[in-house]
Short mmCIF file of C-alpha atoms in Angstrom, two decimals:
data_model
loop_
_atom_site.label_atom_id
_atom_site.label_comp_id
_atom_site.label_asym_id
_atom_site.label_seq_id
_atom_site.Cartn_x
_atom_site.Cartn_y
_atom_site.Cartn_z
CA UNK A 1 -1.63 -28.32 32.38
CA UNK A 2 -2.50 -28.88 36.02
CA UNK A 3 -0.78 -26.97 38.83
CA UNK A 4 1.56 -28.81 41.20
CA UNK A 5 2.11 -31.70 38.79
CA UNK A 6 5.30 -33.10 37.29
CA UNK A 7 6.32 -35.48 34.54
CA UNK A 8 9.64 -37.39 34.66
CA UNK A 9 11.32 -38.11 31.32
CA UNK A 10 13.81 -40.81 32.32
CA UNK A 11 17.07 -41.41 30.42
CA UNK A 12 20.30 -43.33 31.03
CA UNK A 13 21.34 -46.36 33.03
CA UNK A 14 19.94 -48.25 36.00
CA UNK A 15 21.85 -46.03 38.42
CA UNK A 16 20.14 -42.99 36.93
CA UNK A 17 16.83 -44.81 37.18
CA UNK A 18 17.30 -45.18 40.93
CA UNK A 19 17.96 -41.43 41.10
CA UNK A 20 14.74 -40.86 39.17
CA UNK A 21 12.79 -43.00 41.62
CA UNK A 22 14.25 -41.02 44.53
CA UNK A 23 13.28 -37.75 42.85
CA UNK A 24 9.71 -38.94 42.35
CA UNK A 25 9.29 -39.74 46.04
CA UNK A 26 10.84 -36.46 47.18
CA UNK A 27 8.64 -34.40 44.87
CA UNK A 28 5.53 -36.26 46.00
CA UNK A 29 6.45 -35.55 49.62
CA UNK A 30 6.55 -31.87 48.66
CA UNK A 31 2.93 -32.15 47.57
CA UNK A 32 3.45 -32.45 43.82
CA UNK A 33 1.62 -35.14 41.87
CA UNK A 34 3.29 -37.25 39.19
CA UNK A 35 1.44 -37.51 35.88
CA UNK A 36 1.90 -40.04 33.08
CA UNK A 37 1.57 -37.51 30.27
CA UNK A 38 3.72 -34.42 29.77
CA UNK A 39 0.63 -32.63 28.43
CA UNK A 40 -0.73 -32.48 31.97
CA UNK A 41 2.46 -31.39 33.75
CA UNK A 42 3.33 -28.00 35.17
CA UNK A 43 6.92 -29.23 35.61
CA UNK A 44 8.79 -31.50 33.17
CA UNK A 45 12.00 -33.07 34.47
CA UNK A 46 14.48 -34.50 31.97
CA UNK A 47 16.58 -36.93 34.02
CA UNK A 48 19.46 -37.01 31.58
CA UNK A 49 22.44 -39.17 30.63
CA UNK A 50 25.85 -37.59 30.02
CA UNK A 51 28.02 -40.65 29.41
CA UNK A 52 28.65 -40.67 25.65
CA UNK A 53 27.88 -38.30 22.79
CA UNK A 54 24.78 -40.08 21.49
CA UNK A 55 23.22 -40.20 24.96
CA UNK A 56 24.04 -36.54 25.59
CA UNK A 57 22.41 -35.54 22.31
CA UNK A 58 19.32 -37.59 23.10
CA UNK A 59 18.91 -35.79 26.43
CA UNK A 60 19.46 -32.36 24.86
CA UNK A 61 16.92 -33.17 22.17
CA UNK A 62 14.46 -34.07 24.93
CA UNK A 63 14.88 -30.61 26.47
CA UNK A 64 14.49 -28.83 23.12
CA UNK A 65 11.52 -30.98 22.17
CA UNK A 66 9.78 -30.36 25.49
CA UNK A 67 10.35 -26.61 25.21
CA UNK A 68 8.79 -26.54 21.77
CA UNK A 69 5.86 -28.80 22.64
CA UNK A 70 5.08 -27.30 26.05
CA UNK A 71 5.98 -23.59 26.02
CA UNK A 72 4.03 -22.88 29.22
CA UNK A 73 5.62 -25.69 31.31
CA UNK A 74 8.66 -25.36 33.54
CA UNK A 75 11.50 -27.58 32.30
CA UNK A 76 14.21 -28.84 34.64
CA UNK A 77 17.27 -30.58 33.24
CA UNK A 78 18.50 -33.04 35.88
CA UNK A 79 20.84 -36.03 35.98
CA UNK A 80 24.29 -36.71 34.58
CA UNK A 81 24.27 -34.24 31.70
CA UNK A 82 23.17 -31.50 34.07
CA UNK A 83 25.92 -32.46 36.51
CA UNK A 84 28.62 -32.45 33.87
CA UNK A 85 27.75 -29.18 32.13
CA UNK A 86 25.82 -27.21 34.73
CA UNK A 87 27.83 -24.02 34.34
CA UNK A 88 27.76 -24.19 30.54
CA UNK A 89 23.99 -24.57 30.56
CA UNK A 90 23.59 -21.53 32.79
CA UNK A 91 23.96 -19.40 29.64
CA UNK A 92 23.97 -21.85 26.74
CA UNK A 93 20.67 -23.67 27.29
CA UNK A 94 17.95 -21.05 27.77
CA UNK A 95 15.34 -23.67 26.86
CA UNK A 96 15.78 -25.16 30.35
CA UNK A 97 14.21 -23.21 33.23
CA UNK A 98 16.58 -24.85 35.68
CA UNK A 99 19.52 -27.23 35.94
CA UNK A 100 20.02 -29.77 38.73
CA UNK A 101 22.98 -32.17 39.04
CA UNK A 102 23.06 -35.67 40.51
CA UNK A 103 24.92 -35.25 43.81
CA UNK A 104 22.87 -34.66 46.97
CA UNK A 105 19.36 -35.29 45.65
CA UNK A 106 17.75 -33.89 48.81
CA UNK A 107 18.47 -30.44 47.37
CA UNK A 108 15.79 -31.02 44.72
CA UNK A 109 13.20 -29.65 47.17
CA UNK A 110 14.58 -26.14 47.27
CA UNK A 111 15.50 -26.23 43.59
CA UNK A 112 11.93 -26.99 42.49
CA UNK A 113 10.46 -24.43 44.87
CA UNK A 114 12.75 -21.78 43.40
CA UNK A 115 11.94 -22.81 39.83
CA UNK A 116 8.16 -22.83 40.35
CA UNK A 117 8.42 -19.42 42.03
CA UNK A 118 9.93 -17.97 38.86
CA UNK A 119 13.64 -18.40 39.50
CA UNK A 120 16.15 -20.09 37.24
CA UNK A 121 18.17 -22.29 39.63
CA UNK A 122 21.41 -23.91 38.49
CA UNK A 123 22.37 -26.35 41.23
CA UNK A 124 25.28 -28.77 41.27
CA UNK A 125 24.93 -30.60 44.60
CA UNK A 126 28.05 -31.97 46.31
CA UNK A 127 29.04 -35.55 45.47
CA UNK A 128 28.93 -37.02 48.97
CA UNK A 129 27.77 -40.44 50.08
CA UNK A 130 25.28 -42.57 48.17
CA UNK A 131 21.84 -41.04 47.82
CA UNK A 132 19.10 -43.28 49.13
CA UNK A 133 15.69 -42.98 50.72
CA UNK A 134 12.07 -43.75 49.96
CA UNK A 135 11.27 -45.03 46.49
CA UNK A 136 7.51 -45.31 46.54
CA UNK A 137 7.40 -45.89 42.80
CA UNK A 138 9.77 -48.25 41.00
CA UNK A 139 10.29 -47.65 37.29
CA UNK A 140 11.24 -51.29 36.63
CA UNK A 141 8.83 -53.98 35.56
CA UNK A 142 6.77 -55.17 38.51
CA UNK A 143 8.60 -57.53 40.83
CA UNK A 144 12.08 -56.20 40.03
CA UNK A 145 14.17 -53.44 41.62
CA UNK A 146 17.66 -51.98 41.48
CA UNK A 147 19.61 -51.34 44.68
CA UNK A 148 22.57 -49.00 44.46
CA UNK A 149 25.45 -50.01 46.75
CA UNK A 150 28.19 -47.63 45.55
CA UNK A 151 28.49 -44.31 43.84
CA UNK A 152 31.34 -42.86 41.78
CA UNK A 153 34.50 -44.63 40.65
CA UNK A 154 38.25 -44.49 41.34
CA UNK A 155 39.42 -46.76 38.55
CA UNK A 156 39.93 -43.96 36.01
CA UNK A 157 39.56 -45.93 32.79
CA UNK A 158 40.96 -43.54 30.20
CA UNK A 159 37.81 -43.49 28.04
CA UNK A 160 35.31 -43.00 30.86
CA UNK A 161 33.75 -39.77 32.11
CA UNK A 162 32.00 -41.33 35.11
CA UNK A 163 34.54 -40.05 37.69
CA UNK A 164 33.99 -36.56 36.25
CA UNK A 165 30.23 -36.93 36.53
CA UNK A 166 29.74 -39.05 39.64
CA UNK A 167 32.89 -38.26 41.63
CA UNK A 168 35.08 -40.45 43.82
CA UNK A 169 34.13 -43.94 44.92
CA UNK A 170 32.01 -44.18 48.05
CA UNK A 171 29.90 -47.02 49.45
CA UNK A 172 26.73 -47.39 51.49
CA UNK A 173 26.90 -49.01 54.93
CA UNK A 174 26.10 -52.70 54.69
CA UNK A 175 23.29 -52.45 57.25
CA UNK A 176 21.48 -49.85 55.13
CA UNK A 177 21.67 -52.02 52.03
CA UNK A 178 20.42 -55.11 53.84
CA UNK A 179 17.52 -53.14 55.31
CA UNK A 180 16.52 -51.76 51.92
CA UNK A 181 16.52 -55.24 50.40
CA UNK A 182 14.42 -56.53 53.28
CA UNK A 183 11.92 -53.70 52.78
CA UNK A 184 11.72 -54.30 49.03
CA UNK A 185 11.11 -58.03 49.52
CA UNK A 186 8.36 -57.17 52.01
CA UNK A 187 6.77 -55.06 49.26
CA UNK A 188 6.64 -58.09 46.97
CA UNK A 189 9.83 -57.54 44.96
CA UNK A 190 11.17 -60.87 43.72
CA UNK A 191 14.35 -59.75 41.95
CA UNK A 192 17.01 -57.49 43.48
CA UNK A 193 19.67 -56.19 41.10
CA UNK A 194 22.71 -54.80 42.92
CA UNK A 195 24.28 -51.94 40.99
CA UNK A 196 27.24 -49.55 41.14
CA UNK A 197 29.98 -48.57 38.72
CA UNK A 198 31.96 -51.59 39.95
CA UNK A 199 30.47 -53.87 42.59
CA UNK A 200 33.92 -55.31 43.29
CA UNK A 201 34.89 -51.87 44.63
CA UNK A 202 32.23 -51.99 47.33
CA UNK A 203 33.75 -50.89 50.63
CA UNK A 204 37.01 -49.82 48.97
CA UNK A 205 36.60 -46.03 48.85
CA UNK A 206 39.19 -43.96 50.70
CA UNK A 207 36.60 -42.90 53.27
CA UNK A 208 34.56 -46.11 53.32
CA UNK A 209 33.86 -47.86 56.60
CA UNK A 210 30.94 -50.05 55.63
CA UNK A 211 31.28 -52.48 58.55
CA UNK A 212 32.33 -50.02 61.28
CA UNK A 213 35.77 -51.49 61.81
CA UNK A 214 38.07 -49.12 59.95
CA UNK A 215 39.40 -51.39 57.21
CA UNK A 216 40.84 -49.55 54.22
CA UNK A 217 40.76 -51.60 51.04
CA UNK A 218 41.51 -48.78 48.62
CA UNK A 219 45.22 -49.52 48.32
CA UNK A 220 44.57 -53.22 47.75
CA UNK A 221 42.16 -52.52 44.90
CA UNK A 222 43.87 -49.64 43.14
CA UNK A 223 47.43 -49.33 44.46
CA UNK A 224 48.77 -52.85 44.14
CA UNK A 225 49.02 -53.25 47.93
CA UNK A 226 48.24 -56.62 49.56
CA UNK A 227 44.70 -57.10 50.81
CA UNK A 228 44.19 -57.07 54.59
CA UNK A 229 45.50 -60.44 55.72
CA UNK A 230 42.90 -63.10 56.32
CA UNK A 231 40.02 -60.77 55.49
CA UNK A 232 37.07 -61.38 53.21
CA UNK A 233 36.45 -58.84 50.49
CA UNK A 234 33.83 -56.27 51.56
CA UNK A 235 31.56 -57.47 48.74
CA UNK A 236 31.68 -61.03 50.04
CA UNK A 237 30.83 -59.90 53.54
CA UNK A 238 27.94 -57.81 52.25
CA UNK A 239 26.62 -60.82 50.36
CA UNK A 240 26.85 -62.96 53.49
CA UNK A 241 24.77 -60.42 55.38
CA UNK A 242 22.21 -60.36 52.57
CA UNK A 243 22.17 -64.16 52.67
CA UNK A 244 20.98 -64.02 56.28
CA UNK A 245 17.66 -62.56 55.10
CA UNK A 246 14.70 -64.88 54.82
CA UNK A 247 12.43 -65.01 51.82
CA UNK A 248 12.07 -66.24 48.27
CA UNK A 249 13.87 -63.72 46.07
CA UNK A 250 16.71 -63.46 43.54
CA UNK A 251 19.86 -61.41 43.87
CA UNK A 252 21.68 -60.42 40.68
CA UNK A 253 25.10 -58.72 40.68
CA UNK A 254 25.60 -56.25 37.86
CA UNK A 255 28.82 -54.60 36.66
CA UNK A 256 31.97 -56.17 38.14
CA UNK A 257 35.26 -54.78 36.80
CA UNK A 258 37.35 -57.70 35.47
CA UNK A 259 40.55 -56.47 37.16
CA UNK A 260 38.86 -56.47 40.56
CA UNK A 261 36.62 -59.54 40.39
CA UNK A 262 36.17 -60.93 43.90
CA UNK A 263 36.64 -64.67 43.42
CA UNK A 264 35.80 -65.21 47.09
CA UNK A 265 32.15 -64.38 46.32
CA UNK A 266 31.78 -67.61 44.36
CA UNK A 267 31.59 -69.69 47.52
CA UNK A 268 28.77 -67.49 48.86
CA UNK A 269 26.85 -67.97 45.65
CA UNK A 270 27.33 -71.72 45.78
CA UNK A 271 25.89 -71.85 49.31
CA UNK A 272 22.93 -69.56 48.63
CA UNK A 273 21.33 -70.20 45.25
CA UNK A 274 19.28 -67.02 45.53
CA UNK A 275 22.45 -65.34 44.24
CA UNK A 276 22.10 -65.90 40.52
CA UNK A 277 25.19 -67.21 38.68
CA UNK A 278 24.89 -64.29 36.26
CA UNK A 279 28.10 -62.31 35.84
CA UNK A 280 28.21 -58.91 34.13
CA UNK A 281 31.91 -58.25 33.48
CA UNK A 282 32.70 -55.41 31.02
CA UNK A 283 35.97 -56.55 29.40
CA UNK A 284 35.86 -53.75 26.77
CA UNK A 285 38.65 -55.31 24.66
CA UNK A 286 40.55 -58.56 24.25
CA UNK A 287 43.76 -56.97 22.97
CA UNK A 288 46.48 -56.52 25.60
CA UNK A 289 47.79 -53.20 24.26
CA UNK A 290 44.33 -51.65 24.09
CA UNK A 291 43.40 -53.02 27.52
CA UNK A 292 46.47 -51.32 29.02
CA UNK A 293 45.81 -48.09 27.10
CA UNK A 294 42.40 -48.10 28.76
CA UNK A 295 44.21 -48.07 32.14
CA UNK A 296 43.34 -51.65 32.90
CA UNK A 297 45.70 -54.31 34.22
CA UNK A 298 44.24 -57.37 32.55
CA UNK A 299 45.04 -59.26 29.37
CA UNK A 300 43.56 -61.75 26.92
CA UNK A 301 45.00 -64.60 28.97
CA UNK A 302 44.03 -63.21 32.38
CA UNK A 303 40.46 -62.42 31.38
CA UNK A 304 40.04 -65.80 29.69
CA UNK A 305 41.29 -67.47 32.87
CA UNK A 306 38.74 -65.52 34.94
CA UNK A 307 35.88 -66.74 32.74
CA UNK A 308 37.14 -70.30 33.06
CA UNK A 309 37.36 -69.98 36.85
CA UNK A 310 33.76 -68.81 36.99
CA UNK A 311 32.59 -71.65 34.78
CA UNK A 312 34.53 -74.17 36.85
CA UNK A 313 32.55 -72.99 39.87
CA UNK A 314 29.27 -72.65 37.91
CA UNK A 315 29.27 -74.77 34.73
CA UNK A 316 25.84 -73.41 33.80
CA UNK A 317 26.72 -69.77 34.56
CA UNK A 318 25.68 -66.86 32.35
CA UNK A 319 28.26 -64.24 31.39
CA UNK A 320 27.48 -60.83 29.95
CA UNK A 321 30.15 -58.39 28.85
CA UNK A 322 30.70 -55.14 26.96
CA UNK A 323 33.10 -54.23 24.15
CA UNK A 324 34.25 -50.79 23.06
CA UNK A 325 35.43 -50.54 19.47
CA UNK A 326 37.41 -47.74 17.84
CA UNK A 327 39.45 -46.82 20.93
CA UNK A 328 42.43 -44.63 19.90
CA UNK A 329 45.19 -46.83 18.56
CA UNK A 330 42.97 -49.87 17.91
CA UNK A 331 44.44 -51.43 14.77
CA UNK A 332 42.84 -54.02 12.52
CA UNK A 333 44.98 -56.61 14.29
CA UNK A 334 43.81 -55.45 17.72
CA UNK A 335 40.18 -55.60 16.59
CA UNK A 336 40.77 -59.13 15.26
CA UNK A 337 42.23 -60.12 18.63
CA UNK A 338 39.08 -58.91 20.38
CA UNK A 339 37.00 -61.00 17.97
CA UNK A 340 39.12 -64.01 18.87
CA UNK A 341 38.73 -63.21 22.56
CA UNK A 342 34.93 -63.14 22.22
CA UNK A 343 34.99 -66.52 20.51
CA UNK A 344 37.27 -67.80 23.27
CA UNK A 345 35.12 -66.76 26.24
CA UNK A 346 31.78 -67.59 24.57
CA UNK A 347 29.86 -64.97 26.57
CA UNK A 348 26.10 -65.50 26.65
CA UNK A 349 25.40 -61.83 25.99
CA UNK A 350 27.42 -58.76 25.10
CA UNK A 351 26.88 -55.15 24.16
CA UNK A 352 29.12 -53.52 21.54
CA UNK A 353 29.59 -49.76 21.48
CA UNK A 354 31.74 -47.43 19.44
CA UNK A 355 34.22 -45.14 21.16
CA UNK A 356 32.96 -41.67 22.04
CA UNK A 357 35.66 -39.02 22.45
CA UNK A 358 34.93 -37.35 25.77
CA UNK A 359 36.55 -34.10 26.84
CA UNK A 360 38.59 -34.12 30.07
CA UNK A 361 39.30 -37.85 29.78
CA UNK A 362 42.85 -39.08 29.04
CA UNK A 363 41.71 -40.86 25.90
CA UNK A 364 40.15 -37.64 24.63
CA UNK A 365 43.65 -36.26 24.04
CA UNK A 366 45.08 -39.43 22.50
CA UNK A 367 46.21 -39.50 18.89
CA UNK A 368 45.80 -42.41 16.46
CA UNK A 369 42.05 -41.96 16.30
CA UNK A 370 39.95 -44.55 14.51
CA UNK A 371 37.32 -43.47 11.99
CA UNK A 372 33.68 -43.70 13.03
CA UNK A 373 33.02 -45.93 10.02
CA UNK A 374 35.72 -48.41 11.05
CA UNK A 375 34.58 -48.38 14.69
CA UNK A 376 30.99 -49.15 13.69
CA UNK A 377 32.08 -51.88 11.30
CA UNK A 378 34.04 -53.53 14.12
CA UNK A 379 31.11 -53.22 16.54
CA UNK A 380 28.79 -54.76 13.97
CA UNK A 381 31.20 -57.65 13.48
CA UNK A 382 31.33 -58.34 17.22
CA UNK A 383 27.53 -58.15 17.37
CA UNK A 384 27.23 -60.77 14.62
CA UNK A 385 29.68 -63.06 16.38
CA UNK A 386 27.79 -62.64 19.66
CA UNK A 387 24.45 -63.34 17.97
CA UNK A 388 25.77 -66.72 16.79
CA UNK A 389 27.17 -67.55 20.22
CA UNK A 390 23.98 -66.48 22.01
CA UNK A 391 21.83 -68.60 19.70
CA UNK A 392 24.03 -71.63 20.37
CA UNK A 393 24.09 -71.13 24.14
CA UNK A 394 20.33 -70.60 24.32
CA UNK A 395 19.85 -73.96 22.63
CA UNK A 396 21.42 -75.51 25.73
CA UNK A 397 18.62 -73.96 27.79
CA UNK A 398 15.96 -75.83 25.80
CA UNK A 399 14.34 -78.85 27.44
CA UNK A 400 14.79 -77.53 30.99
CA UNK A 401 12.33 -75.97 33.40
CA UNK A 402 12.99 -72.51 34.82
CA UNK A 403 11.59 -70.09 37.33
CA UNK A 404 10.48 -67.11 35.24
CA UNK A 405 9.61 -63.64 36.53
CA UNK A 406 6.54 -62.47 34.61
CA UNK A 407 6.91 -58.93 33.22
CA UNK A 408 3.84 -58.38 31.10
CA UNK A 409 0.81 -60.10 29.58
CA UNK A 410 0.58 -59.91 25.81
CA UNK A 411 -2.81 -58.96 24.43
CA UNK A 412 -4.29 -62.15 23.10
CA UNK A 413 -5.92 -62.44 19.68
CA UNK A 414 -9.67 -62.86 19.62
CA UNK A 415 -10.83 -66.37 18.88
CA UNK A 416 -7.77 -68.13 20.30
CA UNK A 417 -7.40 -69.95 23.59
CA UNK A 418 -3.61 -69.48 23.78
CA UNK A 419 -2.34 -66.92 26.26
CA UNK A 420 1.04 -65.23 25.88
CA UNK A 421 3.17 -63.50 28.48
CA UNK A 422 6.73 -62.14 28.55
CA UNK A 423 9.14 -62.83 31.38
CA UNK A 424 12.77 -63.43 32.28
CA UNK A 425 14.66 -66.42 33.64
CA UNK A 426 17.77 -66.13 35.83
CA UNK A 427 20.06 -65.91 32.79
CA UNK A 428 18.35 -62.76 31.49
CA UNK A 429 18.94 -59.37 33.11
CA UNK A 430 16.32 -56.62 32.81
CA UNK A 431 16.33 -54.39 29.75
CA UNK A 432 19.55 -55.68 28.16
CA UNK A 433 19.06 -59.41 27.45
CA UNK A 434 16.42 -61.55 25.81
CA UNK A 435 13.17 -62.81 27.30
CA UNK A 436 11.14 -65.94 27.87
CA UNK A 437 7.88 -66.15 25.93
CA UNK A 438 5.38 -67.93 28.18
CA UNK A 439 2.58 -69.83 26.44
CA UNK A 440 -0.43 -71.01 28.41
CA UNK A 441 -4.02 -72.13 27.99
CA UNK A 442 -6.55 -69.37 28.65
CA UNK A 443 -9.00 -72.09 29.74
CA UNK A 444 -6.54 -73.18 32.43
CA UNK A 445 -7.76 -71.35 35.53
CA UNK A 446 -4.59 -72.18 37.45
CA UNK A 447 -2.38 -70.71 34.72
CA UNK A 448 -4.45 -67.53 34.34
CA UNK A 449 -4.37 -66.98 38.09
CA UNK A 450 -0.63 -67.65 38.40
CA UNK A 451 0.69 -65.71 35.39
CA UNK A 452 0.58 -62.19 36.78
CA UNK A 453 3.22 -59.46 36.30
CA UNK A 454 5.64 -59.51 39.21
CA UNK A 455 5.13 -63.18 40.05
CA UNK A 456 7.47 -66.13 39.42
CA UNK A 457 6.15 -69.19 37.58
CA UNK A 458 7.60 -72.45 36.28
CA UNK A 459 8.15 -72.55 32.53
CA UNK A 460 9.42 -75.44 30.42
CA UNK A 461 11.68 -74.23 27.60
CA UNK A 462 10.54 -75.69 24.27
CA UNK A 463 12.67 -73.76 21.76
CA UNK A 464 15.05 -70.83 21.41
CA UNK A 465 15.69 -68.15 18.82
CA UNK A 466 18.76 -65.94 18.51
CA UNK A 467 17.58 -63.92 21.49
CA UNK A 468 14.53 -65.38 23.24
CA UNK A 469 13.39 -68.66 24.75
CA UNK A 470 9.94 -70.03 23.91
CA UNK A 471 8.28 -72.04 26.67
CA UNK A 472 5.06 -73.27 28.20
CA UNK A 473 3.66 -72.74 31.67
CA UNK A 474 3.97 -75.82 33.86
CA UNK A 475 3.18 -74.61 37.37
CA UNK A 476 3.82 -71.92 39.92
#
């Protein structure tokens, strides 16, 4: 163990990753040094997830494991789990030397000073604004970065604990977001992934004034009120401001609630092809009764129509979604309807998760629970259906040439002149989708020089599996 060192054990989603990157920079400004191995750390920070039961248990296990392995280190539980159960952990988690929530991250400075001085701080910072600041180290693969544009959520889906953990919806000023993107591009970042609980809600918080002209979109999004007459959605206007930036980079929009999808953004994306036609829309279910029980306004027909509208604008578009199986009251018939919905929309990718009963959520008190066995069986069925659809849709990518962001070089076998690298094309989001396998000749000086993590190269797709595309380098 070395004094004034810290190790970050990162858990959870991309939004939590951004928080982790902010924490790293703040701690380094305090004079602490980040280490790659917990063995060397005086302070171990578990940046936790508190969304569903399995993620909560994983984060708790990380705390218990660190305490056992490093009895002399200081252990700080941070992130969503800490935010949600801070007061419980004050007495019920003695293995943690401190607890720090995910609100105002600037309070980490005093928290760590207290902890290293021998205190046991339990801090739940206020949920105000959207935390931002220096991120000197990005935890993504080289060349890619997440940019958080909103925090919290006002939709109140009945199964979701995010409003409990992250608070009310609030948005960053557009000028701040544009400046951050400009700075990241100047640092060599090629792919910007915009994130928030629901990008469609950007600028729609009750206190949001992202363009300094006092427009309140909250009622239009959540209260059934008409949108301000003749006005663009705040997300569209943000995208137009981003579009004014110069440079060769990608912009990917992640997580757009299907009830709020801003169809006016499609025209922006058509004009500026740096906005990737990749749409992450978590439908959760295809059954009307379950959709409404989730506190959503959509339906099988409405969501199918949305997908068709997107594909009319972008015939080659990529659609990712998420399904939640085993929601209270989900019958065999409802599950079958969701299977039919998946076959109808033919999404390129989807994630399937079983329902996690979360305290303090409306669904947590609902009756008609579904057994864990049935929920898993239904998730597995959806996964098999999606695997078939993905394999078919990837076949349509074969024979074309794509820009591919190189993520890593694969160690090549001795005695062979074939190089291998892993990357992603525009239809593959980081961490959750498949990859492009890049094959190249190690005797080709141009290829070896071009295929570097964080750079974009041209790759011709030769074949596709159920998940990945196999291609060969054909230029930079």
